[in-house]
Amino acid sequence: MSDIASLILAAALVNNVVFVQLLGVSAVANFSERLQPAIDIAIFTAVVLILSSTINQLLFWFILSPLGLEMLKLIVFIGISSILATVLARIVRENFKLTARQQPIGFYLAGINSAVVGVSLLNSSITPSLTNFLNTVAVSAGSALGFAFVLVGLGAIKIRLSTSDAPDAFRHNPVMLISAGIAAMSFLGFAGLF
Amino acid sequence: METPFVSTIFTVILFIGIALVFCLYALAVAYNSLKQRRVQDQIFVDKINQLLPQTQCGQCGYEGCEPYAQAISQGEAVNQCPPGGMATLVKLTTLLNDQVKPLNPAHGQFEVFKVAVIREDECIGCVKCIKACPVDAILGGPKLMHTVIEAECTGCDLCVDPCPVDCIDMVPVTAAESPAWALPSALPDDLNNFPNNVERQA
Amino acid sequence: MSFLAGLFWDKSSTKAHKTPGGIKPADFKDHSLRSQIMTPPVPKELWLSLRQKDGNNLETLVAVGDKVLKHQLIAAATTPFGVPIHAPTSGQIKEIAAKLVVNAFEERQLHIVIAADGLDNSQQLHPLEMYQSISKIQLIAKLHDLGVGELGGADFPKVIKPDIANQSQTELLIINACECEPFISADEALIREKAEQVVIGVEILQRASGANNSVIAIETRMLDSIQALKAAVENRNIKLVLVQTKYPAGDKNQIIQAVTGKEVPSGDLQKDNSILVHNVGTAYAAYNAVIKGQAYISRITTLAGKPLKTAKNFEVLLGTPVPFLLELCGNDTLKQESTIVGGSLMGITLFEENVPITRKTNCIIAACSDWFPEPPAELACIRCGDCADVCPAKLLPQQLYAFSRSQDLENLEDQNLIDCIECGACSYVCPSNIPLVQYFRASKATQQDHLKQSELSGHWKERYQFHQSRLIKDKEESKTRKARVTKSRAANSESTDFSRSTAKTDIAAAVNRVKKRKIEAALKKAKEAKTEPGEGPI
Amino acid sequence: MKPSTISSPRQTNSKSVSNLMKTVLICLCPGIVSSCWFFGIGILLNILIATIAALVFEAVCLACRGKDPKVQMTDLSAVVTAVLFALTVPVGTPWTFIVAGIAFAILISKHAYGGLGQNLFNPAMTGYLFLLLSFPLAMTTWHIPLNDLTSGMPISPLSMEGVRQSLLASFPFMAFDSNMSKELIDGMTVATPLTLTEMASPNAFAAALSSDASIWSRDARTGWEIVNMAYLLGGLTLLGLKVIRWHIPLAIIGTVTLLSLAFYSPGSATITGTPYMHLFGSATILGAFFIATDPVSAATTTSGRLIYGVIIGISLYSIRVWGSYPDAVAIAVIFGNFWAPMLDHFFKPRSYGHKSKLSQLIQGLKS
């Protein structure tokens, strides 16, 4: 049980998807001004990430590798995660009208988010450690947690910085990117923890 | 791990306990917020409609605020409402997290709230303005003198053109504004930081 | 379920409950408390404002040039928010004109100006020793007619709100004797010298409001006042509660929590009238009104400040101009930078010094530069959290400051800016000298505008929806009416199976009949013409 | 005599930003003096260089922002940042590193956000982290003038020889001839005292106390405990003067002690360090009382502060014991600062007269 927990923490904190592996930076970089949309998209992407990477991993083990079609994994993974994202986005559009209206295309783009696809690619390429299914779920859950944590963190920083009078050259995105950079420095400090 | 020291077991239990309580709390909060954010069609339109100024003037191209709210929920732009002015624009942009766009000049400018006043002696009692008023603010019967109930009039000036003798004119409302404290130092004007400086930015 | 329900109420203990936040500023009160309360000479002119709390003016009962006696009613209330005013001294009405008012801005209100004739002869008073004899309603009416209004911060005109007197039972009357703001020592001097009258006044208020028990809450710092009160309260069932000395102990919520130990829910207790809070000055005014029959024409005001030779407490006639009082205390105008009405933490720095005393002026400070220096430059907020510790409403002033600087109304509402009582404790402790109260006042003003506008819009929305439903109803009515008419017409036309062809023949027959009748008439006329010319035998 | 409209509270207490910063500096003095005693004047050199650089950069930035230096410069916030930065940077790092670190701290981490009060991360720690990640070795070796080359005996850091060696370490260009610079290399490069493994053994303190050498003639190895005691003294006075609140220091020290108690087993193979070592062997005290409680970058609500302290404590302990970096105060504090805005937003205290979040939650669930 403890190695599952350490796998999750490792994926969430030590090699965090956004700050250390620099995947999904594009999704994080469009800092939305209000925290609520940031939380929504963070949770949505986390769910999509967990589901798609587990399904991709199963596909990889039981269909692609027996048939020797490993080289097709990129197309398959992107296909599966974007279908999944569109299905979930459809559900969100039905029940959560306001959330859907706040970011009309944000939910659909979550499917082709480089973090989502990146995690499934990484899982399938590391052969020895992720043989059993539970580890895959743990790693993808960890990276989903890490991604959501960074997105919500930067959203809260955006709210905090919206009331600071930074010089004009650093007004919005420069200050946010500096903050992300410094935070990434601290995540690097966790290297070698697990 | 060698034979666990008693304090190690204690801390592990402590941490698992804290983690469990935290997860339960987080789940409850998530479920509660999901329930609140589950917004169906009609509630969504009402939520938007609440922010519009309700002058029912039709300057946005729709014949009332409710239809305009309906259109916004379908994706219509948010900056079509001159009477709402900056206040409505800021509120709608905050609610719908839209891109910040300045007020659409095509729909006319808006300076101050006006109230319709009928010059009673010229009124011939043709009832046309009563039919045109969206909020029933005009009092009077056929062939009888009409007058506008000032408290109810929204200043939408829909009654001005149907009047054959043109005896309605719009008088600006002069609110007795009492002197108020100014902000000692708001964020300098050159700032266009979101989400709250939509006003300055638009 | 009233706020006080199920409250365990032990009469004996005088211990108060803890209340949140608060600061302990230097109180500068000992100067003005050295001497007894003095009554100043009558000034030449008295200016009495006619403005009521809800904006419109009182109805003046006197004209320019009339002679008035002391205690004579000169203006009556037009709305429940008005308090009648009486002539503070005998004299002549000089003019009714707009005059400047106690405010940091240039604000003018309509004033009655009385030129005092110095005789000070009063009209016939009718004191009422045995106030128990008359009924509660009459007692309340007597208090209101003589202009006794709530004198504390809220300045609500009615002593006992008329509706609550007969409605649900007021269980607790609290007399607020905590004068927590620096410089102000009016109430303390009042209790110290007139404890007996105050206690009788409290009993009058208790009888008028029908409260089961009444409490006087006083700060532990006011030692000699406590002595005087203990002596006066000896055999009466009025309870004394010693509240911890801090600013803002005198705030309504703080007092209620100090006495009952329960937290006052946000918004206010208007609807739930089980608790009534009144100022000590109101009790004294009630005593004067009922026992002595005097109208409310004077109040106790502290004069303090370094430029003054001696700081004093005066029993001042309402409407006395401020400079007149300052000169009485020997004001050195060279050293005086500005004048503050009220204490040093909630007082208003006057725009213009020549303004009259009103019912709420409890202190006038001649501010010199070394006690009240020019506020230093405002630095950026370092989010140290000192202000959050002292805030009596347990808000987060540093977050409110950040959101009010960027006018983010959504977050301001989320942080409960409405609950801010503008007590100034946060600005007092702020190491960066930020005038936080001014930020919150400005944001509150914009918040009120948006609130007023959204109420108006809500009203318009209802009218619009009513208009739409009316149109739909009209359409249906006209449809049903049309259907009814056609049905009825169809009903009576069944018997004559009306059809297009039969109609034509009927018309033709009718035309022929008419033509035939016309021919017969012509023949008859021709026959008469023949018999007429012959005049033959009949 | 028409005063401009001045807002209502006309009375203020004597606390001001420059007073706060002065008290912080004064409370740091005992620690500085004792570390000078043990590690030579290198610390003073560091502080000197850092303060000068900080003031220069601050003046430049203020001039660019058009703010009048008289008000902004006198609030000593740049000096405090410089001193904290200089205390964490090892003795004897070349002056160019220090200037680079301070430049990053003042320019990027403070003035890019808008000056005092607006920055998100603790400037001193960002500067140190910047150096730690770019020069890991230089940042973890302390040049302590330990051995007199002739007799090999440990020399007292304040003797002439000690001063000369410290100067050499800080200003390498002063090495006029080659063998002087060679000499420098032999200076005892002790892994930063923060992680001396000998101290991990249970009887480290006992050995230190029992040794005959008087408390003051100790060499650098065990001198660090005295320095930490001095910092603790300074920290408690800060607490007493109400400059900082007890929430953050207590949370950090409590978590570190709790964790070290939990994972420490005497005589075990893996040395995880006694609680004593974690408290007094490393920069925990300095971090808890002086660095993490910087009000600008920490959380502002009381519950937020407690959680902020716990997060820093956990990450501090885990990096130091299992991580690859020697001492993690900088990393833990910056990680905590990343959490601060979220803590402020999600852990708002209940304001007076309102229902608490929990009862609102239960009500929401019921409906």
PDB file of N, CA and C in Angstrom, chain C residues 26 28 104 182 253 257 263-264 266 337 344-345 347 349 352 372 379-384 386 389 393-394 398 414-416 419 427-429 431-432 438 441, chain D residues 1-13 15-17 20 71-72 75 116-118 245 295-296 298 300-301 305 344 348-354:
ATOM      1  N   ALA C  26      -4.752  55.450  23.613  1.00  0.00           N
ATOM      2  CA  ALA C  26      -4.610  56.413  24.730  1.00  0.00           C
ATOM      3  C   ALA C  26      -5.887  57.240  24.765  1.00  0.00           C
ATOM      4  N   PHE C  28      -6.979  60.160  26.544  1.00  0.00           N
ATOM      5  CA  PHE C  28      -7.047  61.633  26.608  1.00  0.00           C
ATOM      6  C   PHE C  28      -8.310  62.117  27.319  1.00  0.00           C
ATOM      7  N   ALA C 104     -17.787  66.412   6.729  1.00  0.00           N
ATOM      8  CA  ALA C 104     -16.440  66.634   6.172  1.00  0.00           C
ATOM      9  C   ALA C 104     -16.551  67.295   4.813  1.00  0.00           C
ATOM     10  N   PRO C 182     -11.653  57.734  22.488  1.00  0.00           N
ATOM     11  CA  PRO C 182     -10.805  58.724  23.192  1.00  0.00           C
ATOM     12  C   PRO C 182     -11.449  60.110  23.128  1.00  0.00           C
ATOM     13  N   ASN C 253     -23.406  45.779  18.657  1.00  0.00           N
ATOM     14  CA  ASN C 253     -23.224  44.313  18.694  1.00  0.00           C
ATOM     15  C   ASN C 253     -22.318  43.926  19.855  1.00  0.00           C
ATOM     16  N   GLN C 257     -23.338  41.431  22.877  1.00  0.00           N
ATOM     17  CA  GLN C 257     -22.603  40.188  23.142  1.00  0.00           C
ATOM     18  C   GLN C 257     -21.974  40.251  24.532  1.00  0.00           C
ATOM     19  N   GLU C 263     -23.775  35.877  20.000  1.00  0.00           N
ATOM     20  CA  GLU C 263     -23.295  36.697  18.889  1.00  0.00           C
ATOM     21  C   GLU C 263     -24.504  37.217  18.118  1.00  0.00           C
ATOM     22  N   VAL C 264     -24.494  38.505  17.805  1.00  0.00           N
ATOM     23  CA  VAL C 264     -25.641  39.096  17.098  1.00  0.00           C
ATOM     24  C   VAL C 264     -25.557  38.673  15.631  1.00  0.00           C
ATOM     25  N   SER C 266     -25.719  38.614  11.601  1.00  0.00           N
ATOM     26  CA  SER C 266     -25.410  39.716  10.677  1.00  0.00           C
ATOM     27  C   SER C 266     -26.728  40.355  10.223  1.00  0.00           C
ATOM     28  N   GLU C 337      -5.344  73.560  14.100  1.00  0.00           N
ATOM     29  CA  GLU C 337      -5.288  73.246  12.665  1.00  0.00           C
ATOM     30  C   GLU C 337      -6.698  73.013  12.133  1.00  0.00           C
ATOM     31  N   SER C 344     -11.574  60.949  18.476  1.00  0.00           N
ATOM     32  CA  SER C 344     -10.434  61.014  17.532  1.00  0.00           C
ATOM     33  C   SER C 344     -10.477  59.834  16.571  1.00  0.00           C
ATOM     34  N   LEU C 345     -11.305  58.784  16.855  1.00  0.00           N
ATOM     35  CA  LEU C 345     -11.259  57.612  15.956  1.00  0.00           C
ATOM     36  C   LEU C 345     -12.446  57.591  15.006  1.00  0.00           C
ATOM     37  N   GLY C 347     -14.486  60.527  14.735  1.00  0.00           N
ATOM     38  CA  GLY C 347     -14.955  61.906  14.590  1.00  0.00           C
ATOM     39  C   GLY C 347     -14.842  62.392  13.155  1.00  0.00           C
ATOM     40  N   THR C 349     -13.705  65.408  10.657  1.00  0.00           N
ATOM     41  CA  THR C 349     -12.925  66.657  10.566  1.00  0.00           C
ATOM     42  C   THR C 349     -13.764  67.650   9.784  1.00  0.00           C
ATOM     43  N   GLU C 352     -16.186  73.120   7.565  1.00  0.00           N
ATOM     44  CA  GLU C 352     -16.252  74.547   7.932  1.00  0.00           C
ATOM     45  C   GLU C 352     -16.549  74.575   9.435  1.00  0.00           C
ATOM     46  N   PHE C 372      -2.640  65.765  16.544  1.00  0.00           N
ATOM     47  CA  PHE C 372      -3.266  65.203  15.311  1.00  0.00           C
ATOM     48  C   PHE C 372      -2.402  65.596  14.118  1.00  0.00           C
ATOM     49  N   LEU C 379       1.942  53.761   2.716  1.00  0.00           N
ATOM     50  CA  LEU C 379       2.818  52.755   2.079  1.00  0.00           C
ATOM     51  C   LEU C 379       1.970  51.588   1.588  1.00  0.00           C
ATOM     52  N   ALA C 380       2.631  50.645   0.927  1.00  0.00           N
ATOM     53  CA  ALA C 380       1.870  49.484   0.417  1.00  0.00           C
ATOM     54  C   ALA C 380       1.538  48.587   1.598  1.00  0.00           C
ATOM     55  N   CYS C 381       0.458  47.818   1.452  1.00  0.00           N
ATOM     56  CA  CYS C 381       0.014  46.937   2.546  1.00  0.00           C
ATOM     57  C   CYS C 381       0.913  45.705   2.580  1.00  0.00           C
ATOM     58  N   ILE C 382       1.480  45.408   3.754  1.00  0.00           N
ATOM     59  CA  ILE C 382       2.375  44.234   3.809  1.00  0.00           C
ATOM     60  C   ILE C 382       1.619  43.019   4.350  1.00  0.00           C
ATOM     61  N   ARG C 383       0.316  43.041   4.316  1.00  0.00           N
ATOM     62  CA  ARG C 383      -0.548  41.896   4.685  1.00  0.00           C
ATOM     63  C   ARG C 383      -0.152  41.320   6.041  1.00  0.00           C
ATOM     64  N   CYS C 384       0.161  42.208   7.030  1.00  0.00           N
ATOM     65  CA  CYS C 384       0.684  41.656   8.290  1.00  0.00           C
ATOM     66  C   CYS C 384      -0.449  41.075   9.119  1.00  0.00           C
ATOM     67  N   ASP C 386      -2.384  42.596  11.290  1.00  0.00           N
ATOM     68  CA  ASP C 386      -2.743  43.263  12.559  1.00  0.00           C
ATOM     69  C   ASP C 386      -4.192  43.725  12.510  1.00  0.00           C
ATOM     70  N   ASP C 389      -6.771  41.176  13.305  1.00  0.00           N
ATOM     71  CA  ASP C 389      -6.899  40.785  14.717  1.00  0.00           C
ATOM     72  C   ASP C 389      -7.797  41.759  15.466  1.00  0.00           C
ATOM     73  N   ALA C 393     -15.719  43.202  13.760  1.00  0.00           N
ATOM     74  CA  ALA C 393     -16.667  42.404  12.964  1.00  0.00           C
ATOM     75  C   ALA C 393     -15.969  41.185  12.390  1.00  0.00           C
ATOM     76  N   LYS C 394     -14.754  40.921  12.843  1.00  0.00           N
ATOM     77  CA  LYS C 394     -13.982  39.733  12.408  1.00  0.00           C
ATOM     78  C   LYS C 394     -13.939  39.634  10.889  1.00  0.00           C
ATOM     79  N   GLN C 398      -7.342  43.507   5.266  1.00  0.00           N
ATOM     80  CA  GLN C 398      -6.298  43.546   4.214  1.00  0.00           C
ATOM     81  C   GLN C 398      -6.875  43.039   2.893  1.00  0.00           C
ATOM     82  N   ASP C 414     -18.477  39.187  -1.182  1.00  0.00           N
ATOM     83  CA  ASP C 414     -18.132  37.867  -0.639  1.00  0.00           C
ATOM     84  C   ASP C 414     -17.402  38.025   0.695  1.00  0.00           C
ATOM     85  N   GLN C 415     -16.645  39.119   0.869  1.00  0.00           N
ATOM     86  CA  GLN C 415     -15.908  39.312   2.122  1.00  0.00           C
ATOM     87  C   GLN C 415     -16.759  40.076   3.135  1.00  0.00           C
ATOM     88  N   ASN C 416     -18.048  40.242   2.901  1.00  0.00           N
ATOM     89  CA  ASN C 416     -18.971  40.864   3.868  1.00  0.00           C
ATOM     90  C   ASN C 416     -18.570  42.289   4.224  1.00  0.00           C
ATOM     91  N   ASP C 419     -20.766  44.409   6.744  1.00  0.00           N
ATOM     92  CA  ASP C 419     -20.719  44.319   8.210  1.00  0.00           C
ATOM     93  C   ASP C 419     -19.712  45.292   8.810  1.00  0.00           C
ATOM     94  N   SER C 427      -7.447  51.091  10.803  1.00  0.00           N
ATOM     95  CA  SER C 427      -6.522  52.167  10.378  1.00  0.00           C
ATOM     96  C   SER C 427      -5.607  52.542  11.541  1.00  0.00           C
ATOM     97  N   TYR C 428      -6.100  52.391  12.778  1.00  0.00           N
ATOM     98  CA  TYR C 428      -5.301  52.768  13.952  1.00  0.00           C
ATOM     99  C   TYR C 428      -4.044  51.905  14.033  1.00  0.00           C
ATOM    100  N   VAL C 429      -4.221  50.581  13.782  1.00  0.00           N
ATOM    101  CA  VAL C 429      -3.068  49.687  13.994  1.00  0.00           C
ATOM    102  C   VAL C 429      -2.234  49.506  12.735  1.00  0.00           C
ATOM    103  N   PRO C 431       0.485  49.455  10.194  1.00  0.00           N
ATOM    104  CA  PRO C 431       1.859  49.984  10.177  1.00  0.00           C
ATOM    105  C   PRO C 431       2.157  50.773   8.913  1.00  0.00           C
ATOM    106  N   SER C 432       1.385  50.556   7.838  1.00  0.00           N
ATOM    107  CA  SER C 432       1.669  51.314   6.612  1.00  0.00           C
ATOM    108  C   SER C 432       0.823  52.571   6.534  1.00  0.00           C
ATOM    109  N   GLN C 438     -11.415  55.078   4.851  1.00  0.00           N
ATOM    110  CA  GLN C 438     -11.834  55.854   3.664  1.00  0.00           C
ATOM    111  C   GLN C 438     -12.038  54.915   2.484  1.00  0.00           C
ATOM    112  N   ARG C 441     -15.340  53.195   3.048  1.00  0.00           N
ATOM    113  CA  ARG C 441     -16.515  54.088   2.843  1.00  0.00           C
ATOM    114  C   ARG C 441     -16.758  54.266   1.355  1.00  0.00           C
TER     115      ARG C 441
ATOM    116  N   MET D   1      -8.723  78.411   7.021  1.00  0.00           N
ATOM    117  CA  MET D   1      -8.142  77.210   7.656  1.00  0.00           C
ATOM    118  C   MET D   1      -8.964  76.016   7.144  1.00  0.00           C
ATOM    119  N   LYS D   2      -8.852  75.770   5.775  1.00  0.00           N
ATOM    120  CA  LYS D   2      -9.726  74.733   5.204  1.00  0.00           C
ATOM    121  C   LYS D   2      -8.903  73.453   5.085  1.00  0.00           C
ATOM    122  N   PRO D   3      -9.052  72.512   6.014  1.00  0.00           N
ATOM    123  CA  PRO D   3      -8.245  71.271   5.897  1.00  0.00           C
ATOM    124  C   PRO D   3      -8.775  70.436   4.724  1.00  0.00           C
ATOM    125  N   SER D   4      -7.872  69.700   4.059  1.00  0.00           N
ATOM    126  CA  SER D   4      -8.387  68.793   3.009  1.00  0.00           C
ATOM    127  C   SER D   4      -9.214  67.735   3.736  1.00  0.00           C
ATOM    128  N   THR D   5     -10.163  67.112   3.029  1.00  0.00           N
ATOM    129  CA  THR D   5     -11.060  66.181   3.733  1.00  0.00           C
ATOM    130  C   THR D   5     -10.222  64.997   4.218  1.00  0.00           C
ATOM    131  N   ILE D   6     -10.000  64.945   5.520  1.00  0.00           N
ATOM    132  CA  ILE D   6      -9.182  63.852   6.080  1.00  0.00           C
ATOM    133  C   ILE D   6     -10.146  62.813   6.649  1.00  0.00           C
ATOM    134  N   SER D   7      -9.880  61.569   6.436  1.00  0.00           N
ATOM    135  CA  SER D   7     -10.822  60.522   6.852  1.00  0.00           C
ATOM    136  C   SER D   7     -10.787  60.359   8.360  1.00  0.00           C
ATOM    137  N   SER D   8     -11.698  59.544   8.890  1.00  0.00           N
ATOM    138  CA  SER D   8     -12.042  59.661  10.319  1.00  0.00           C
ATOM    139  C   SER D   8     -10.928  59.250  11.256  1.00  0.00           C
ATOM    140  N   PRO D   9     -10.269  58.117  11.222  1.00  0.00           N
ATOM    141  CA  PRO D   9      -9.414  57.885  12.390  1.00  0.00           C
ATOM    142  C   PRO D   9      -8.190  58.801  12.336  1.00  0.00           C
ATOM    143  N   ARG D  10      -8.148  59.767  13.231  1.00  0.00           N
ATOM    144  CA  ARG D  10      -7.023  60.723  13.218  1.00  0.00           C
ATOM    145  C   ARG D  10      -5.950  60.311  14.216  1.00  0.00           C
ATOM    146  N   GLN D  11      -6.113  59.145  14.828  1.00  0.00           N
ATOM    147  CA  GLN D  11      -5.138  58.736  15.857  1.00  0.00           C
ATOM    148  C   GLN D  11      -4.546  57.396  15.421  1.00  0.00           C
ATOM    149  N   THR D  12      -3.223  57.232  15.489  1.00  0.00           N
ATOM    150  CA  THR D  12      -2.661  55.912  15.104  1.00  0.00           C
ATOM    151  C   THR D  12      -1.654  55.478  16.162  1.00  0.00           C
ATOM    152  N   ASN D  13      -1.341  54.195  16.178  1.00  0.00           N
ATOM    153  CA  ASN D  13      -0.336  53.754  17.174  1.00  0.00           C
ATOM    154  C   ASN D  13       1.052  53.917  16.567  1.00  0.00           C
ATOM    155  N   LYS D  15       3.300  51.870  15.634  1.00  0.00           N
ATOM    156  CA  LYS D  15       3.904  50.824  14.794  1.00  0.00           C
ATOM    157  C   LYS D  15       4.025  51.354  13.362  1.00  0.00           C
ATOM    158  N   SER D  16       5.184  51.144  12.746  1.00  0.00           N
ATOM    159  CA  SER D  16       5.285  51.478  11.306  1.00  0.00           C
ATOM    160  C   SER D  16       6.214  50.448  10.680  1.00  0.00           C
ATOM    161  N   VAL D  17       6.183  50.406   9.351  1.00  0.00           N
ATOM    162  CA  VAL D  17       6.907  49.339   8.648  1.00  0.00           C
ATOM    163  C   VAL D  17       8.387  49.407   9.019  1.00  0.00           C
ATOM    164  N   LEU D  20       9.032  47.895  12.332  1.00  0.00           N
ATOM    165  CA  LEU D  20       9.000  46.414  12.295  1.00  0.00           C
ATOM    166  C   LEU D  20      10.341  45.892  11.801  1.00  0.00           C
ATOM    167  N   VAL D  71      10.704  57.954   1.079  1.00  0.00           N
ATOM    168  CA  VAL D  71       9.730  57.165   1.842  1.00  0.00           C
ATOM    169  C   VAL D  71      10.060  55.686   1.695  1.00  0.00           C
ATOM    170  N   GLN D  72      10.284  55.250   0.446  1.00  0.00           N
ATOM    171  CA  GLN D  72      10.356  53.811   0.228  1.00  0.00           C
ATOM    172  C   GLN D  72      11.665  53.229   0.747  1.00  0.00           C
ATOM    173  N   ASP D  75      12.184  52.160   4.557  1.00  0.00           N
ATOM    174  CA  ASP D  75      11.460  51.117   5.291  1.00  0.00           C
ATOM    175  C   ASP D  75      12.311  49.847   5.406  1.00  0.00           C
ATOM    176  N   LEU D 116       7.389  46.675  -2.392  1.00  0.00           N
ATOM    177  CA  LEU D 116       7.090  46.158  -1.047  1.00  0.00           C
ATOM    178  C   LEU D 116       5.628  45.720  -0.980  1.00  0.00           C
ATOM    179  N   GLY D 117       5.349  44.613  -0.405  1.00  0.00           N
ATOM    180  CA  GLY D 117       3.965  44.268  -0.134  1.00  0.00           C
ATOM    181  C   GLY D 117       3.267  43.535  -1.261  1.00  0.00           C
ATOM    182  N   GLN D 118       3.817  43.589  -2.463  1.00  0.00           N
ATOM    183  CA  GLN D 118       3.102  42.945  -3.568  1.00  0.00           C
ATOM    184  C   GLN D 118       3.733  41.612  -3.920  1.00  0.00           C
ATOM    185  N   ARG D 245       3.439  36.506  14.686  1.00  0.00           N
ATOM    186  CA  ARG D 245       2.450  35.750  15.480  1.00  0.00           C
ATOM    187  C   ARG D 245       2.984  34.338  15.687  1.00  0.00           C
ATOM    188  N   PRO D 295       5.401  38.580   6.493  1.00  0.00           N
ATOM    189  CA  PRO D 295       3.942  38.657   6.336  1.00  0.00           C
ATOM    190  C   PRO D 295       3.515  38.781   4.890  1.00  0.00           C
ATOM    191  N   VAL D 296       4.401  39.313   4.044  1.00  0.00           N
ATOM    192  CA  VAL D 296       3.945  39.609   2.676  1.00  0.00           C
ATOM    193  C   VAL D 296       3.691  38.310   1.927  1.00  0.00           C
ATOM    194  N   ALA D 298       3.459  35.204   3.304  1.00  0.00           N
ATOM    195  CA  ALA D 298       2.817  34.084   4.006  1.00  0.00           C
ATOM    196  C   ALA D 298       1.299  34.246   3.880  1.00  0.00           C
ATOM    197  N   THR D 300      -2.487  35.056   5.267  1.00  0.00           N
ATOM    198  CA  THR D 300      -2.830  36.140   6.202  1.00  0.00           C
ATOM    199  C   THR D 300      -3.861  35.698   7.235  1.00  0.00           C
ATOM    200  N   THR D 301      -4.582  34.594   6.987  1.00  0.00           N
ATOM    201  CA  THR D 301      -5.620  34.265   7.988  1.00  0.00           C
ATOM    202  C   THR D 301      -5.010  33.284   9.000  1.00  0.00           C
ATOM    203  N   ARG D 305      -2.474  30.383   8.253  1.00  0.00           N
ATOM    204  CA  ARG D 305      -1.060  30.385   8.714  1.00  0.00           C
ATOM    205  C   ARG D 305      -0.699  29.027   9.288  1.00  0.00           C
ATOM    206  N   ASP D 344      -5.391  31.548   1.440  1.00  0.00           N
ATOM    207  CA  ASP D 344      -6.185  32.757   1.727  1.00  0.00           C
ATOM    208  C   ASP D 344      -7.571  32.645   1.130  1.00  0.00           C
ATOM    209  N   LYS D 348     -11.192  31.111   4.425  1.00  0.00           N
ATOM    210  CA  LYS D 348     -11.606  32.434   4.943  1.00  0.00           C
ATOM    211  C   LYS D 348     -12.227  32.217   6.330  1.00  0.00           C
ATOM    212  N   PRO D 349     -11.841  33.028   7.326  1.00  0.00           N
ATOM    213  CA  PRO D 349     -12.446  32.822   8.659  1.00  0.00           C
ATOM    214  C   PRO D 349     -13.912  33.268   8.642  1.00  0.00           C
ATOM    215  N   ARG D 350     -14.647  32.799   9.633  1.00  0.00           N
ATOM    216  CA  ARG D 350     -16.078  33.129   9.729  1.00  0.00           C
ATOM    217  C   ARG D 350     -16.196  34.555  10.248  1.00  0.00           C
ATOM    218  N   SER D 351     -16.861  35.435   9.506  1.00  0.00           N
ATOM    219  CA  SER D 351     -16.952  36.815  10.046  1.00  0.00           C
ATOM    220  C   SER D 351     -18.134  36.872  11.022  1.00  0.00           C
ATOM    221  N   TYR D 352     -18.135  37.953  11.787  1.00  0.00           N
ATOM    222  CA  TYR D 352     -19.056  38.071  12.933  1.00  0.00           C
ATOM    223  C   TYR D 352     -20.510  37.958  12.466  1.00  0.00           C
ATOM    224  N   GLY D 353     -21.280  37.144  13.125  1.00  0.00           N
ATOM    225  CA  GLY D 353     -22.713  37.117  12.840  1.00  0.00           C
ATOM    226  C   GLY D 353     -23.066  36.253  11.640  1.00  0.00           C
ATOM    227  N   HIS D 354     -22.071  35.584  11.031  1.00  0.00           N
ATOM    228  CA  HIS D 354     -22.412  34.751   9.859  1.00  0.00           C
ATOM    229  C   HIS D 354     -22.292  33.287  10.255  1.00  0.00           C
TER     230      HIS D 354
END
